[in-house]
Coordinates of C-alpha atoms in Angstrom, one line a residue:
M23 CA 0.0 0.0 0.0
P24 CA 2.8 2.5 0.7
M25 CA 4.0 2.1 -2.9
V26 CA 0.5 2.7 -4.2
H27 CA 0.2 5.8 -2.1
K28 CA 3.6 7.1 -3.4
F29 CA 3.0 6.6 -7.1
V30 CA -0.8 6.5 -7.7
D31 CA -3.3 9.3 -7.3
G32 CA -6.1 8.7 -4.8
E33 CA -8.9 8.5 -7.3
D34 CA -7.0 6.4 -9.8
S35 CA -6.1 3.8 -7.1
H36 CA -9.8 3.8 -6.0
R37 CA -10.9 3.1 -9.5
W38 CA -8.4 0.3 -9.9
A39 CA -9.4 -1.2 -6.6
V40 CA -13.0 -1.4 -7.7
R41 CA -12.0 -2.9 -11.0
A42 CA -9.8 -5.5 -9.3
A43 CA -12.7 -6.4 -7.0
S44 CA -15.1 -6.8 -10.0
W45 CA -12.6 -9.2 -11.5
G46 CA -12.6 -11.3 -8.3
L47 CA -9.0 -10.3 -7.4
L48 CA -9.8 -10.6 -3.7
P49 CA -8.0 -12.6 -1.0
R50 CA -9.6 -16.1 -1.3
F51 CA -7.9 -17.7 1.7
G52 CA -6.7 -16.7 5.1
W53 CA -8.4 -14.6 7.8
N54 CA -10.8 -12.8 5.5
K55 CA -12.9 -15.9 4.8
K56 CA -12.8 -17.1 8.4
E57 CA -16.0 -16.6 10.3
Y58 CA -16.5 -16.8 14.1
P59 CA -19.6 -18.2 15.8
E60 CA -19.5 -15.3 18.4
L61 CA -19.7 -12.8 15.5
K62 CA -23.0 -14.1 14.0
C63 CA -25.8 -11.8 14.7
E64 CA -29.5 -11.5 13.8
L65 CA -31.3 -8.3 12.8
F66 CA -34.5 -7.7 10.9
G67 CA -35.1 -11.5 11.0
R68 CA -31.9 -12.0 9.0
E69 CA -28.8 -13.7 10.2
F70 CA -25.5 -12.0 9.5
K71 CA -22.3 -13.9 9.2
N72 CA -20.6 -11.1 11.0
P73 CA -21.3 -7.4 11.9
I74 CA -18.5 -5.9 9.7
G75 CA -19.7 -4.1 6.6
L76 CA -18.5 -2.1 3.6
A77 CA -19.7 1.5 3.6
A78 CA -21.0 3.3 0.6
G79 CA -18.4 5.2 -1.4
F80 CA -16.2 2.4 -2.5
D81 CA -18.4 0.7 -5.1
K82 CA -20.4 3.7 -6.1
D83 CA -21.9 2.3 -9.3
G84 CA -22.3 -1.4 -8.4
Q85 CA -19.5 -2.8 -10.5
A86 CA -18.4 -5.4 -8.1
I87 CA -21.5 -6.4 -6.2
T88 CA -21.3 -10.2 -6.5
Q89 CA -17.6 -10.5 -5.7
L90 CA -17.8 -8.2 -2.7
A91 CA -20.9 -10.0 -1.4
K92 CA -19.6 -13.5 -2.0
N93 CA -15.8 -13.4 -1.5
S94 CA -14.8 -10.3 0.6
G95 CA -15.6 -11.7 4.0
F96 CA -18.0 -8.8 4.8
G97 CA -21.3 -9.4 6.6
L98 CA -23.0 -6.6 4.7
I99 CA -22.0 -4.4 1.7
E100 CA -23.5 -1.1 0.5
I101 CA -23.1 0.5 -3.0
G102 CA -23.7 4.1 -4.0
S103 CA -24.5 6.8 -3.5
V104 CA -26.6 6.5 -6.7
T105 CA -28.3 9.5 -8.2
P106 CA -31.3 9.4 -10.6
I107 CA -29.6 11.1 -13.5
P108 CA -25.9 10.3 -14.3
Q109 CA -23.6 13.1 -13.1
P110 CA -19.8 13.6 -13.2
G111 CA -19.5 15.0 -9.7
N112 CA -17.0 17.7 -8.9
N113 CA -13.8 18.5 -10.8
R114 CA -10.6 16.6 -10.1
P115 CA -8.6 16.5 -8.0
R116 CA -11.2 15.5 -5.5
V117 CA -9.7 12.8 -3.3
F118 CA -6.8 13.5 -0.9
R119 CA -4.9 11.2 1.4
L120 CA -3.8 12.4 4.7
L121 CA -1.0 9.9 5.1
E122 CA 0.3 11.1 8.4
D123 CA -3.2 11.0 9.9
E124 CA -4.6 7.9 8.2
G125 CA -7.4 10.0 6.9
V126 CA -9.0 10.8 3.6
I127 CA -10.7 14.0 2.4
N128 CA -13.0 13.6 -0.6
R129 CA -15.3 16.0 -2.5
Y130 CA -16.5 13.6 -5.1
G131 CA -20.0 15.3 -5.2
F132 CA -22.1 12.2 -5.9
N133 CA -20.4 11.2 -9.1
S134 CA -22.8 8.5 -10.4
D135 CA -23.7 6.4 -13.4
G136 CA -27.3 7.0 -12.6
V137 CA -30.2 4.7 -11.6
G138 CA -30.6 3.1 -15.0
R139 CA -27.1 1.6 -15.4
V140 CA -26.7 0.8 -11.8
H141 CA -30.1 -0.9 -11.7
Q142 CA -29.0 -3.2 -14.5
R143 CA -26.0 -4.3 -12.5
V144 CA -28.0 -4.8 -9.4
R145 CA -30.6 -6.9 -11.2
S146 CA -27.9 -9.0 -12.8
A147 CA -26.2 -9.6 -9.4
R148 CA -29.4 -10.3 -7.5
D149 CA -30.8 -12.8 -10.1
A150 CA -28.0 -15.2 -9.1
W151 CA -28.0 -14.3 -5.4
V152 CA -27.5 -16.9 -2.7
P153 CA -28.8 -15.3 0.6
E154 CA -27.2 -17.9 2.8
Q155 CA -23.8 -17.4 1.3
Y156 CA -23.8 -13.7 0.4
A157 CA -23.6 -10.5 2.4
Y158 CA -26.6 -8.4 3.3
F159 CA -26.9 -5.9 0.5
G160 CA -27.9 -2.2 0.5
V161 CA -28.2 0.7 -2.0
N162 CA -27.3 4.2 -0.8
L163 CA -29.5 6.9 -2.5
G164 CA -28.5 10.5 -3.2
K165 CA -29.9 13.4 -5.1
N166 CA -28.8 15.2 -8.2
K167 CA -26.9 18.4 -7.7
L168 CA -29.5 20.5 -9.6
T169 CA -32.7 18.9 -8.2
E170 CA -34.8 21.4 -6.3
D171 CA -37.3 19.0 -4.8
A172 CA -35.0 16.4 -3.3
K173 CA -37.7 14.0 -2.2
L174 CA -38.5 13.2 -5.9
D175 CA -35.0 12.0 -6.4
Y176 CA -35.2 9.7 -3.4
E177 CA -38.5 8.4 -4.7
I178 CA -36.9 7.5 -8.0
G179 CA -34.2 5.6 -6.2
V180 CA -36.8 3.7 -4.1
N181 CA -38.8 2.8 -7.3
Y182 CA -35.7 1.4 -9.0
F183 CA -34.0 -0.5 -6.2
A184 CA -36.6 -1.4 -3.5
P185 CA -37.5 -4.8 -5.2
H186 CA -33.8 -5.7 -5.5
C187 CA -32.0 -5.0 -2.2
D188 CA -32.1 -5.9 1.5
Y189 CA -31.9 -2.3 2.6
L190 CA -32.0 1.3 1.3
V191 CA -30.1 4.2 2.7
L192 CA -31.3 7.8 2.4
N193 CA -28.1 9.8 2.3
V194 CA -28.9 13.3 3.5
S195 CA -25.6 14.0 5.1
S196 CA -22.9 14.3 2.4
P197 CA -21.1 17.6 2.7
N198 CA -20.3 17.7 -1.0
T199 CA -23.8 18.4 -2.4
P200 CA -25.0 21.9 -1.8
G201 CA -28.0 22.1 0.5
L202 CA -28.2 18.4 1.2
R203 CA -27.4 18.5 4.9
S204 CA -30.2 20.9 5.5
M205 CA -32.6 18.0 4.9
Q206 CA -31.6 16.7 8.4
K207 CA -33.8 19.5 9.9
K208 CA -36.8 18.0 11.6
S209 CA -39.6 19.4 9.3
D210 CA -37.7 18.6 6.1
L211 CA -36.8 15.1 7.4
E212 CA -40.4 14.3 8.3
K213 CA -41.6 15.3 4.8
L214 CA -38.9 13.2 3.1
L215 CA -39.4 10.1 5.2
A216 CA -43.2 10.3 4.9
Y217 CA -42.9 10.6 1.2
V218 CA -40.4 7.7 0.9
K219 CA -42.6 5.5 3.1
E220 CA -45.6 6.2 0.9
S221 CA -43.5 5.4 -2.2
L222 CA -42.3 2.1 -0.7
D223 CA -45.8 1.1 0.5
M224 CA -47.1 1.5 -3.1
H225 CA -44.8 -1.4 -4.2
K226 CA -46.5 -3.8 -1.9
L227 CA -43.4 -6.0 -1.8
E228 CA -43.4 -9.4 -0.2
K229 CA -39.9 -8.7 1.1
R230 CA -39.7 -5.1 1.9
P231 CA -36.2 -3.6 2.2
Q232 CA -35.2 -1.9 5.5
V233 CA -34.8 1.9 5.3
F234 CA -31.8 3.5 6.9
L235 CA -31.1 7.2 7.4
K236 CA -27.4 8.3 7.2
I237 CA -26.6 11.3 9.3
A238 CA -23.7 13.6 9.7
P239 CA -21.3 13.6 12.7
D240 CA -21.4 17.4 12.9
L241 CA -24.9 17.7 14.4
I242 CA -25.6 19.7 17.5
E243 CA -27.5 18.2 20.5
S244 CA -30.8 19.7 19.5
E245 CA -30.6 18.4 16.0
M246 CA -29.7 14.9 17.3
K247 CA -32.8 15.0 19.6
D248 CA -35.0 16.0 16.7
I249 CA -33.7 13.2 14.5
A250 CA -34.1 10.7 17.4
Q251 CA -37.7 11.7 17.7
V252 CA -38.4 11.3 14.0
V253 CA -36.7 8.0 13.5
T254 CA -38.3 6.4 16.5
N255 CA -41.8 7.4 15.3
K256 CA -43.0 4.3 13.5
K257 CA -45.2 6.4 11.1
F258 CA -42.1 7.5 9.2
G259 CA -40.9 3.9 8.6
V260 CA -37.3 4.2 9.5
D261 CA -35.7 0.9 10.4
G262 CA -32.2 2.1 11.4
I263 CA -29.7 4.9 11.2
I264 CA -26.1 5.0 9.9
V265 CA -23.9 7.0 12.2
S266 CA -22.0 8.7 10.6
N267 CA -21.0 10.3 7.3
T268 CA -17.8 12.2 6.8
T269 CA -17.1 15.4 8.8
I270 CA -16.5 18.9 7.8
A271 CA -14.5 19.5 11.0
R272 CA -10.7 19.5 11.0
P273 CA -9.2 18.4 14.3
D274 CA -6.3 20.5 15.5
Y275 CA -3.9 17.6 15.6
L276 CA -4.0 16.9 11.8
K277 CA -0.5 16.9 10.4
S278 CA -1.0 16.4 6.6
E279 CA -0.5 19.3 4.3
N280 CA -3.8 18.2 2.7
K281 CA -5.8 19.0 5.8
A282 CA -7.0 22.3 4.4
E283 CA -8.7 20.7 1.4
T284 CA -12.4 21.2 1.1
G285 CA -14.6 18.1 1.5
G286 CA -15.6 15.4 3.9
L287 CA -13.0 14.0 6.2
S288 CA -13.0 10.2 6.9
G289 CA -10.7 7.7 8.4
A290 CA -8.9 7.7 11.7
P291 CA -9.5 11.4 12.5
V292 CA -13.3 10.9 12.5
R293 CA -13.1 7.8 14.7
E294 CA -13.8 9.4 18.1
I295 CA -16.3 11.9 16.6
S296 CA -18.4 9.2 15.0
T297 CA -18.2 6.9 18.0
E298 CA -19.4 9.7 20.3
C299 CA -22.3 10.3 17.8
V300 CA -23.2 6.6 18.0
R301 CA -23.2 6.9 21.8
K302 CA -25.5 9.9 21.9
M303 CA -27.9 8.6 19.3
Y304 CA -28.2 5.3 21.1
K305 CA -29.0 7.1 24.3
L306 CA -31.5 9.5 22.6
T307 CA -33.3 6.7 21.0
N308 CA -33.2 4.5 24.1
G309 CA -31.7 1.7 22.0
Q310 CA -35.0 1.3 20.2
I311 CA -33.6 1.5 16.7
P312 CA -30.6 -0.3 15.2
I313 CA -27.5 1.7 14.5
I314 CA -24.8 1.0 12.0
G315 CA -21.6 2.6 13.3
C316 CA -19.3 4.1 10.6
G317 CA -16.2 6.2 10.7
G318 CA -12.5 5.4 11.4
V319 CA -12.8 1.6 11.8
F320 CA -9.3 0.2 11.3
S321 CA -9.2 -2.5 14.0
G322 CA -11.2 -4.9 16.1
E323 CA -10.9 -2.4 18.9
D324 CA -12.4 0.4 16.8
A325 CA -15.3 -1.8 15.9
Y326 CA -15.7 -2.9 19.5
E327 CA -15.9 0.7 20.7
K328 CA -18.7 1.5 18.4
I329 CA -20.6 -1.7 19.3
R330 CA -20.3 -1.0 23.0
A331 CA -21.4 2.6 22.3
G332 CA -24.6 1.2 20.7
A333 CA -23.9 0.0 17.2
S334 CA -25.4 -3.3 16.1
L335 CA -23.3 -3.4 13.0
V336 CA -20.3 -1.4 11.8
Q337 CA -19.0 -0.3 8.4
L338 CA -15.6 0.7 7.1
Y339 CA -14.1 2.2 3.9
S340 CA -11.0 4.4 4.6
A341 CA -9.2 1.4 6.2
F342 CA -9.1 -0.1 2.6
V343 CA -7.0 2.9 1.5
Y344 CA -4.3 2.1 4.1
E345 CA -4.5 -1.6 4.6
G346 CA -6.3 -3.2 1.7
F347 CA -8.7 -6.1 1.8
P348 CA -6.8 -8.1 4.5
V349 CA -8.1 -5.5 7.1
I350 CA -11.4 -7.3 7.1
G351 CA -10.0 -10.5 8.4
K352 CA -7.9 -8.7 11.0
I353 CA -10.9 -6.8 12.4
K354 CA -13.0 -9.9 12.7
R355 CA -10.2 -11.8 14.4
E356 CA -9.5 -9.0 16.9
L357 CA -13.2 -8.4 17.6
S358 CA -13.7 -12.0 18.4
E359 CA -10.8 -12.0 20.8
L360 CA -12.1 -8.8 22.6
L361 CA -15.6 -10.3 23.0
K362 CA -14.0 -13.4 24.6
R363 CA -11.8 -11.3 26.8
D364 CA -14.7 -9.4 28.3
G365 CA -16.9 -12.5 28.7
F366 CA -19.4 -11.9 25.9
A367 CA -20.6 -15.2 24.3
H368 CA -22.1 -13.3 21.4
V369 CA -21.6 -9.9 19.8
S370 CA -25.2 -8.9 20.3
E371 CA -24.5 -9.0 24.1
A372 CA -22.0 -6.2 23.7
V373 CA -24.3 -3.8 21.8
G374 CA -24.8 -0.8 24.1
A375 CA -22.7 -2.3 26.9
D376 CA -21.3 1.1 27.8
H377 CA -24.7 2.3 28.7
R378 CA -25.5 -0.5 31.2
P379 CA -24.5 -0.2 34.9
K380 CA -21.2 -1.8 35.6
Q381 CA -21.4 -4.9 37.8
N382 CA -19.0 -5.4 40.7

């Protein structure tokens, strides 16, 4: 990986990694494929091989769905964000490694092949799906840059992908699309979620996908309380939340010369911010709604912290940039060891453990 970082631009290496994954050039043996009985978990009536997932942003256009779901070792994978109309995103350069900080700043701006082309790839992959062997599969939905009424864009995404995925994600928290984060305001969020639920109800699907809301880590306490009230209200049809997206904050300790670049910061620098956000949302929702913890997961310890803070599942992406696919096996192995160390027979027992009274 250091050689890649030295000689290959961040976006080019990203593109090559997706292509390699689509060709099946993934580790087929070793720790990645090993599963642990204590990491099996059940959510939404579905059994997960493990709680470690791939976050949106890696396979934006669904080019490597089958290989990632079958051979990566992940328990869940998520593609996107997908916009209704194809759009190029922001101008290059738009991806910057913060090598000294193990971070990444991106301002892609929802570059997407659009729902039509991505839908074809999703259909093709799902036609040969083996649920017992493959990862739980989600599609992350975004809006086009020039769309004024955003809820219409999310409706299009629902119409295209609801019949062909296990879960849908409403991404209203990317910092790289103007005005998008304002949709996290209570009134706007209620309108969006009610509209999406109505759209989903119209499909009358036998297997309805779960709906997740992806939120930013930069919310203030009052905004978190509003979101907690909305997502726990069953009339809005939210099944879970993803905490969190990239941050626009820049911690004082950042060393890289790229720290001043505009965009969303991910990787190790967002680890504590996102974990604290998980902790707060779990408390505000009284643990009533599943949380997927996302942000700065590089090790089993990182995943364990988010699980103890309240996450039922965790996702990673930036760890790929620095450690490649073997990081999946490392995280699972380390997480298993930590659960055993602390006397948990099963990962579900550790969810929200930090909120429970300590026993003497």
